mmCIF file of C-alpha atoms in Angstrom:
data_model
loop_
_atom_site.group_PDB
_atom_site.id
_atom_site.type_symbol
_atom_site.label_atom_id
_atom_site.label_comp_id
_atom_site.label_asym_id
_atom_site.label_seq_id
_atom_site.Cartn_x
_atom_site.Cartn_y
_atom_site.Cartn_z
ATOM 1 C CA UNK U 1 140.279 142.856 11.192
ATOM 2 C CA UNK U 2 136.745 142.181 12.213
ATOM 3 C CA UNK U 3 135.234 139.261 10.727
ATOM 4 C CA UNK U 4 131.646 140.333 9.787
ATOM 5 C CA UNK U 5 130.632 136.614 8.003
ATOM 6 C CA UNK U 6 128.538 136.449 11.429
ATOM 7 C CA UNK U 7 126.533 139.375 11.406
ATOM 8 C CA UNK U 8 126.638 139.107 7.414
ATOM 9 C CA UNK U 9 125.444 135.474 7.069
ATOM 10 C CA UNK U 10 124.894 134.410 3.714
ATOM 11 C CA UNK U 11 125.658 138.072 2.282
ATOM 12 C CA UNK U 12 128.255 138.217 -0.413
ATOM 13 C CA UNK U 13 130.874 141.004 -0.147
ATOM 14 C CA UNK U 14 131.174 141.907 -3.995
ATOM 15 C CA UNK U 15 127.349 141.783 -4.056
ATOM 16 C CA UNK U 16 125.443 144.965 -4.600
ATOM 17 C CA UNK U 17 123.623 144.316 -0.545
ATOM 18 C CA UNK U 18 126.902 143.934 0.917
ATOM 19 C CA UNK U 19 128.524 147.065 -1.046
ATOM 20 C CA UNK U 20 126.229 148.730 0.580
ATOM 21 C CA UNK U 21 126.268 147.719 3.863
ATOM 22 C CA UNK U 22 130.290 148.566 3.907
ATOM 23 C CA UNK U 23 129.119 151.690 2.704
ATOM 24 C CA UNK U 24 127.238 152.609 5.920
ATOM 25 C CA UNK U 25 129.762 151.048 8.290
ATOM 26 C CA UNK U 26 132.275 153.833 6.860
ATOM 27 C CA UNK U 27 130.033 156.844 8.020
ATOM 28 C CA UNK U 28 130.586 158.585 11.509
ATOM 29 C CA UNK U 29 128.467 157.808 13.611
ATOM 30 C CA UNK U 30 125.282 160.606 13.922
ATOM 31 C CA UNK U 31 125.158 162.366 17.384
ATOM 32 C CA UNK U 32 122.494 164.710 18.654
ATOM 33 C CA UNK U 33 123.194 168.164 19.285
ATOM 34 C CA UNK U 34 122.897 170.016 22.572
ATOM 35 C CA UNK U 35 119.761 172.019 21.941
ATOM 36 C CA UNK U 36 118.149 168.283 20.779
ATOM 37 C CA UNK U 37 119.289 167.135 24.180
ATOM 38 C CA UNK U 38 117.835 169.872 26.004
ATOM 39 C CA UNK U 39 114.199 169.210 23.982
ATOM 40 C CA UNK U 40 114.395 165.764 24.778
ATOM 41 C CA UNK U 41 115.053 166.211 28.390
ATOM 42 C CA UNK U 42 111.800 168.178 28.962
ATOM 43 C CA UNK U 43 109.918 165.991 26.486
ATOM 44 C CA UNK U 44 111.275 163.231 29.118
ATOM 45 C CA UNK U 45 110.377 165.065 32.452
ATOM 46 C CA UNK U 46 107.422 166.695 31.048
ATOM 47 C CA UNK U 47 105.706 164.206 29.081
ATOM 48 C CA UNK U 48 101.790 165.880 28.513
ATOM 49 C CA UNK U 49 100.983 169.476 27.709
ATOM 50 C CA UNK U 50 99.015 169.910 30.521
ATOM 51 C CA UNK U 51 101.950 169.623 32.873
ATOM 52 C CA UNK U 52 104.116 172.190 31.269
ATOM 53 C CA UNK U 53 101.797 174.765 32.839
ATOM 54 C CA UNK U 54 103.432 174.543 35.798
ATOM 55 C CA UNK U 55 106.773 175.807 34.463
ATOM 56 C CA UNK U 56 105.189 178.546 32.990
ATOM 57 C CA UNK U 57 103.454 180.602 36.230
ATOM 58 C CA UNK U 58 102.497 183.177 33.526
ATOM 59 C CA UNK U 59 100.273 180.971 31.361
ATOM 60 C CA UNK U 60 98.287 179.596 34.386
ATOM 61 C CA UNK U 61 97.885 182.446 36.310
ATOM 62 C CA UNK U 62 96.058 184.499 33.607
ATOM 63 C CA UNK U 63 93.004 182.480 33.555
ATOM 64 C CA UNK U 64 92.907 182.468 36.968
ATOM 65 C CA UNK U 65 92.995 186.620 37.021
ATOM 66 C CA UNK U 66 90.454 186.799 34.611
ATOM 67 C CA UNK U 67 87.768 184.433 36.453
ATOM 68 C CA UNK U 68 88.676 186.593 39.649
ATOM 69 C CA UNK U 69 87.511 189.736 37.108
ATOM 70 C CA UNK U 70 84.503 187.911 36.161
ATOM 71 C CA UNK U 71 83.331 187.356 39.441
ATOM 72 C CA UNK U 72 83.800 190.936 41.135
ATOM 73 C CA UNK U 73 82.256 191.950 38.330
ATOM 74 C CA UNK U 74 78.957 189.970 39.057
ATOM 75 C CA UNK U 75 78.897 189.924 42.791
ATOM 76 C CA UNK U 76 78.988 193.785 42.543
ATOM 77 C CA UNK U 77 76.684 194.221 39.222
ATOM 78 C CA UNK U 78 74.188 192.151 41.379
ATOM 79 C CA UNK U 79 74.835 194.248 44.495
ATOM 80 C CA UNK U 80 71.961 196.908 45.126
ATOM 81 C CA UNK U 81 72.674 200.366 44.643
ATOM 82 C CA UNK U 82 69.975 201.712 46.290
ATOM 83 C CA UNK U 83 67.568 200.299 49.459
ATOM 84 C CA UNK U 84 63.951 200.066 50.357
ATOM 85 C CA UNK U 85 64.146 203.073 52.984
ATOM 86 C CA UNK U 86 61.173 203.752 55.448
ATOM 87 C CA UNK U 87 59.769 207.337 54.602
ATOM 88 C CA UNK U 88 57.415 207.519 57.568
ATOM 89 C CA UNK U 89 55.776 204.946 59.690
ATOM 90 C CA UNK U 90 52.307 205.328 61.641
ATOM 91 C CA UNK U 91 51.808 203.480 64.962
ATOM 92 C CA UNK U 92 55.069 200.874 64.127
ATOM 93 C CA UNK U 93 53.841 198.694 66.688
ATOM 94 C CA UNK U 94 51.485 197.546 64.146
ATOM 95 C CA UNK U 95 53.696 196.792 61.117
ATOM 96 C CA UNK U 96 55.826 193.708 60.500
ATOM 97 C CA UNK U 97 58.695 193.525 58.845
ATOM 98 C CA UNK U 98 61.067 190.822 57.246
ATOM 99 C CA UNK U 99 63.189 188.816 59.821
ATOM 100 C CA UNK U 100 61.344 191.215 62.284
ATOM 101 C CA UNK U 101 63.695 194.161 61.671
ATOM 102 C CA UNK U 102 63.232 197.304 63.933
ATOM 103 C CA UNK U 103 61.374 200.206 62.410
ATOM 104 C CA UNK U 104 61.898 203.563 62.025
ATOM 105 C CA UNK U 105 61.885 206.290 59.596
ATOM 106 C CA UNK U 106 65.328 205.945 57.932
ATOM 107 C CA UNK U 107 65.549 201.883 58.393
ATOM 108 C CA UNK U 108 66.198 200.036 55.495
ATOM 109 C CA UNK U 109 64.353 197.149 54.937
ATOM 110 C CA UNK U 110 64.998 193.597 52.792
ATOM 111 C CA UNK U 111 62.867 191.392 50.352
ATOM 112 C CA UNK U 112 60.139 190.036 52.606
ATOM 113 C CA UNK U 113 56.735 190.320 54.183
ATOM 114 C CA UNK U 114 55.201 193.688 55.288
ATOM 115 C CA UNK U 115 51.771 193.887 56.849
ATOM 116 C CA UNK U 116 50.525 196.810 58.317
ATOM 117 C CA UNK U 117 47.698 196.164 60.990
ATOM 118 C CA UNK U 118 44.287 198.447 61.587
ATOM 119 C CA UNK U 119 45.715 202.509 62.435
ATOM 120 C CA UNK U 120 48.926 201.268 60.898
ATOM 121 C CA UNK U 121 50.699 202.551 58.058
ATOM 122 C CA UNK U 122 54.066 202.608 55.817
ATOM 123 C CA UNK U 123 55.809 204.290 53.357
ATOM 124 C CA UNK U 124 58.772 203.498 51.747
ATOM 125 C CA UNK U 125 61.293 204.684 48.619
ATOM 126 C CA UNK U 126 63.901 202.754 46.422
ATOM 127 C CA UNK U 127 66.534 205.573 45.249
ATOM 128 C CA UNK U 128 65.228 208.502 43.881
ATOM 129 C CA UNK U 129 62.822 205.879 41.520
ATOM 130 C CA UNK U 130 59.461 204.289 43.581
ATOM 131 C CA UNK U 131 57.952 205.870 46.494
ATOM 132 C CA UNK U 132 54.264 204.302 47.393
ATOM 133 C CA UNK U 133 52.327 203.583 50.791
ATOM 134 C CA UNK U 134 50.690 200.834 52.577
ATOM 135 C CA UNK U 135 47.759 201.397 54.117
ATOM 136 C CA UNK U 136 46.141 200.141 56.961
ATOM 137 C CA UNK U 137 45.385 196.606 57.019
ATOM 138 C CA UNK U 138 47.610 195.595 54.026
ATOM 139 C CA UNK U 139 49.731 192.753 53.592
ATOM 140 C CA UNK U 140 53.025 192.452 50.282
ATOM 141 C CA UNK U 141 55.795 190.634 49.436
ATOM 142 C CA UNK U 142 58.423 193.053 49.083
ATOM 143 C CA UNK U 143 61.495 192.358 46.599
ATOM 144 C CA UNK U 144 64.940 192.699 46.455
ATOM 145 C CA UNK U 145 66.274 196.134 45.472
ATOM 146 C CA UNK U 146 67.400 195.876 42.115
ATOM 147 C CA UNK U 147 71.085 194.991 41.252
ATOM 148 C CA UNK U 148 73.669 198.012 40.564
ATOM 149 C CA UNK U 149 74.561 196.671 36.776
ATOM 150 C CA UNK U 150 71.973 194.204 36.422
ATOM 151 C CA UNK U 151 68.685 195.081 36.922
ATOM 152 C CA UNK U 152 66.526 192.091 36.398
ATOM 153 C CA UNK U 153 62.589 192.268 36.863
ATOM 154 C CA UNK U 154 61.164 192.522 40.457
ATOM 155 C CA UNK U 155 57.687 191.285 41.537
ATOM 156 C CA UNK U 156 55.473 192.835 44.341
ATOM 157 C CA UNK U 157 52.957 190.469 45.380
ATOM 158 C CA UNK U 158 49.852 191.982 46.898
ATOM 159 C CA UNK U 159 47.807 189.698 48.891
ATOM 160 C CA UNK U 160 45.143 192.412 50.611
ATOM 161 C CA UNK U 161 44.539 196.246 51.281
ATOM 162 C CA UNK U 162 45.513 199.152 49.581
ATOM 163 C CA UNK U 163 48.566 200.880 48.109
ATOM 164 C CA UNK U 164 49.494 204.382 46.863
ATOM 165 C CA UNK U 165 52.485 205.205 44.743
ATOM 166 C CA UNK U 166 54.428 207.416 42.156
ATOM 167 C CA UNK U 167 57.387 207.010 39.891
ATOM 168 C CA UNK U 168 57.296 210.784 40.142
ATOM 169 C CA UNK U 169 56.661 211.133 36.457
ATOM 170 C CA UNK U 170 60.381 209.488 35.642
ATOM 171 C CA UNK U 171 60.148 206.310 33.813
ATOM 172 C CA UNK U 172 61.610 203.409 36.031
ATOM 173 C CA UNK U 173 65.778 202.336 34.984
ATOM 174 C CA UNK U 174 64.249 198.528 36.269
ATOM 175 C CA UNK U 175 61.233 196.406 35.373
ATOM 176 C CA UNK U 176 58.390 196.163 38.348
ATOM 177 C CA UNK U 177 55.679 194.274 38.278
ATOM 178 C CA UNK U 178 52.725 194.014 40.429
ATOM 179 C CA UNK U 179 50.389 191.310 41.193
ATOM 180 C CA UNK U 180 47.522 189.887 42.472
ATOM 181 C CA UNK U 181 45.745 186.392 42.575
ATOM 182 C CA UNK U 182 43.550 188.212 39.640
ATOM 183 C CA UNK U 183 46.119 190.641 38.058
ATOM 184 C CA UNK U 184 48.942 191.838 37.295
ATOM 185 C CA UNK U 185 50.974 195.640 35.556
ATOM 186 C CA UNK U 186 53.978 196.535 34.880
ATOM 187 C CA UNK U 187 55.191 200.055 36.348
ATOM 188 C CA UNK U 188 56.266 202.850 33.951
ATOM 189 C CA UNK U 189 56.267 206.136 34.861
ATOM 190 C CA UNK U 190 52.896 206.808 36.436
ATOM 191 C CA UNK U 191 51.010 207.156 39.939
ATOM 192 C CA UNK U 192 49.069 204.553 40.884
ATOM 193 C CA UNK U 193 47.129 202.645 43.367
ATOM 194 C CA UNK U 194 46.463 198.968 43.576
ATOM 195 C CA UNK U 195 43.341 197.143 46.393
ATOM 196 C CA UNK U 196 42.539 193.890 46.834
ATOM 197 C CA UNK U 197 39.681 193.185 48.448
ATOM 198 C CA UNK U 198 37.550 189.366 49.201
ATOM 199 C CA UNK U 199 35.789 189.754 45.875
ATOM 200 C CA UNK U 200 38.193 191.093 42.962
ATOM 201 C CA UNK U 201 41.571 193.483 42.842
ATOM 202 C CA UNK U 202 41.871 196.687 41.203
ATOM 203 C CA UNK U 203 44.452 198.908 39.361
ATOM 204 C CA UNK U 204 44.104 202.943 39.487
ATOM 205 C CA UNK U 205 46.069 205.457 37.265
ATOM 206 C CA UNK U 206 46.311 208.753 38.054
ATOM 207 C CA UNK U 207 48.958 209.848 35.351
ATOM 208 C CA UNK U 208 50.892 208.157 33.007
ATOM 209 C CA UNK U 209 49.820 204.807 31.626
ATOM 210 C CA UNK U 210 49.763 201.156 32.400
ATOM 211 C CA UNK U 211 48.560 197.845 31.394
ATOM 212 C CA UNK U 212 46.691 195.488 33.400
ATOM 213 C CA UNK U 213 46.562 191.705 32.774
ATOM 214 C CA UNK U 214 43.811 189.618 33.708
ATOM 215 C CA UNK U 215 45.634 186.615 35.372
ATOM 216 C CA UNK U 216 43.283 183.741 33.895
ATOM 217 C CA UNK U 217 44.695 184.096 30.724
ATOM 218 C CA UNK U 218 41.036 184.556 29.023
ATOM 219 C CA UNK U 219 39.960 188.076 29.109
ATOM 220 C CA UNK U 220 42.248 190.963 26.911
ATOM 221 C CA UNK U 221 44.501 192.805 28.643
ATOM 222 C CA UNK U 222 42.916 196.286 29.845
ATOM 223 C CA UNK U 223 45.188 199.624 28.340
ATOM 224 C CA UNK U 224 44.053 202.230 31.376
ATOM 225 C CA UNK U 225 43.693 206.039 30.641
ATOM 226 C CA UNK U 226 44.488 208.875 33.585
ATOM 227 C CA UNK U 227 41.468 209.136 35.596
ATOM 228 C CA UNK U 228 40.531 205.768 35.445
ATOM 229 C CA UNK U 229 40.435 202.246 37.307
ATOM 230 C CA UNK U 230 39.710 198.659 36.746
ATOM 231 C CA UNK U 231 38.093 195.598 38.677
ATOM 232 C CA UNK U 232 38.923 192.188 37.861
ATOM 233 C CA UNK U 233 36.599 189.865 39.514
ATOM 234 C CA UNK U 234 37.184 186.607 41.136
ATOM 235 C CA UNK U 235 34.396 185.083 39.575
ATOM 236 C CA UNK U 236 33.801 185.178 36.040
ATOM 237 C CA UNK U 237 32.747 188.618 35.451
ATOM 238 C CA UNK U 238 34.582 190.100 33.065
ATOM 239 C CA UNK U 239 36.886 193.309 33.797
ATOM 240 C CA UNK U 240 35.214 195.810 34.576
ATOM 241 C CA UNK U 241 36.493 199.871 33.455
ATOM 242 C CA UNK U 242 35.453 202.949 35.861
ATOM 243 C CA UNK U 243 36.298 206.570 36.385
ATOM 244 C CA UNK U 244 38.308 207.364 39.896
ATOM 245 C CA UNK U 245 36.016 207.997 42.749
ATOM 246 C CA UNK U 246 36.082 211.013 44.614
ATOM 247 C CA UNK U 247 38.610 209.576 47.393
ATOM 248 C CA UNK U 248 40.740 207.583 45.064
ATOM 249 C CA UNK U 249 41.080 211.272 43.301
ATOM 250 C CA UNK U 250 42.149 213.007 46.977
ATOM 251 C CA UNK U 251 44.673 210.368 47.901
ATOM 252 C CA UNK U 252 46.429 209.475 44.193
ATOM 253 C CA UNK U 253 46.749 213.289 43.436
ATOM 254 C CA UNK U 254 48.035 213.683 47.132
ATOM 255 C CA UNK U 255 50.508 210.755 46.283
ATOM 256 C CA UNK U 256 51.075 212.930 43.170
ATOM 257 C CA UNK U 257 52.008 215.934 44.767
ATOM 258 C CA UNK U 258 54.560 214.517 47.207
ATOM 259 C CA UNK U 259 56.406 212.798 44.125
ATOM 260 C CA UNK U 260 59.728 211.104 44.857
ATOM 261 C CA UNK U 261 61.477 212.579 48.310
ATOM 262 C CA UNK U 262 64.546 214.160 46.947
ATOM 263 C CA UNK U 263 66.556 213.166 50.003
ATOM 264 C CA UNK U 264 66.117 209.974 52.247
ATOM 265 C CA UNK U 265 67.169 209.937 56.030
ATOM 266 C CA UNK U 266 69.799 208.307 56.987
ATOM 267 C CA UNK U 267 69.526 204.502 59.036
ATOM 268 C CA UNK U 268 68.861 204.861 62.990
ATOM 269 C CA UNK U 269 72.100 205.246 64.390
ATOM 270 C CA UNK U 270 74.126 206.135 61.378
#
């Protein structure tokens, strides 16, 4: 018999304590099932929830699919769908072109630079949207073609001379804005011209309407009619509302006429 006085020091059998304590000796023993085993084993070799994804190829590789979704879906809503395409070019010698990209009716051309020189000129379409024409001695800063899905706004700078253009009465899927040092409109549907000369830059409608904004932030915003134009001044003159002049008339209703080219030609060598 095993004498428990030592592990029961100073307990007395017949007392209620050590009643109970023989009580417990007499049960079996508890043992863990196989299924507790099997938990505890990968609580043991996998002790964090941020390992377990490993054993499950499943879990982690969804995430991973759905960023690769995420991105195509940007890099080719962001893509152009359509290009700045050359329409015709007069005396190319005497245009420049972003990255200094060869010219000829049917190139495409990127976000850049254009100038056109004296006897030079350019015209160029994006899709079946914008069609307008640089003349001689002009220089822009031409922007990116507008994304396929995401079409955010688009800003032609004008720095001098003289363009001609036409949403060909169709009301643009994209923002546009052009600018000056003294002005700026947003494109709707309408044909239009904009100068800018040493002393002020002007806006002409032909159809349509538009809305010119002074760019010192101090004179009111000019609503144009068809058949008229507007100077803003460098100097503090305020804007300054006309009727077309004879040649504006013969070169925005001959911009007119040609509306958007229905077709573009394909890219040299294509």
């Amino acid at each position: 018999m095993t004498d428990d006085r030592h592990n029961n020091r100073g307990l007395d059998p017949a007392s209620h304590e050590g009643q109970a304590i023989a009580a417990l000796r007499r049960l079996p023993r508890a043992r863990a099932s196989a299924g507790a085993k099997v938990q505890a084993r990968r609580a043991f070799l996998a002790p964090d929830a941020d390992r377990s994804i490993w054993n499950h190829p499943i879990n982690f590789l969804a995430p991973v699919a759905l960023l690769a979704a995420v991105l195509a879906v940007l890099i080719i809503g962001y893509m152009p769908e359509d290009h700045w395409v050359v329409l015709d070019v007069v005396e190319p010698d005497g245009v420049t072109t972003p990255a200094g990209a060869n010219l000829a009716v049917g190139s495409r051309l990127k976000s850049g630079i254009l100038t056109t020189a004296a006897g030079s000129e350019l015209e160029l379409q994006l899709g079946n949207q914008l069609r307008f024409r640089l003349q001689p001695g002009t220089r822009i800063k031409l922007p990116k073609a507008p994304g396929r899905w995401f079409k955010s706004n688009r800003e032609l700078f004008l720095a001098n001379g003289e363009i001609y253009g036409t949403t060909g009465g169709q009301k643009l899927d994209f923002p546009i804005r052009f600018f000056t040092d003294e002005l700026s409109a947003t494109l709707t549907g309408t044909t239009f011209a904009v100068f800018r000369t040493d002393t002020a830059s002007c806006v002409c409608l032909w159809e349509g309407g538009i809305t010119v904004v002074p760019a010192d932030d101090v004179e009111a915003p000019v609503l144009l009619e068809a058949g008229q134009r507007v100077w803003v001044y460098r100097d503090e003159r305020s804007p300054e509302v006309l009727p077309l002049n004879d040649m504006e008339i013969m070169k925005l209703q001959m911009t007119n006429d040609a509306g958007i080219a229905e077709s573009v030609p394909d890219q040299p060598g294509q």
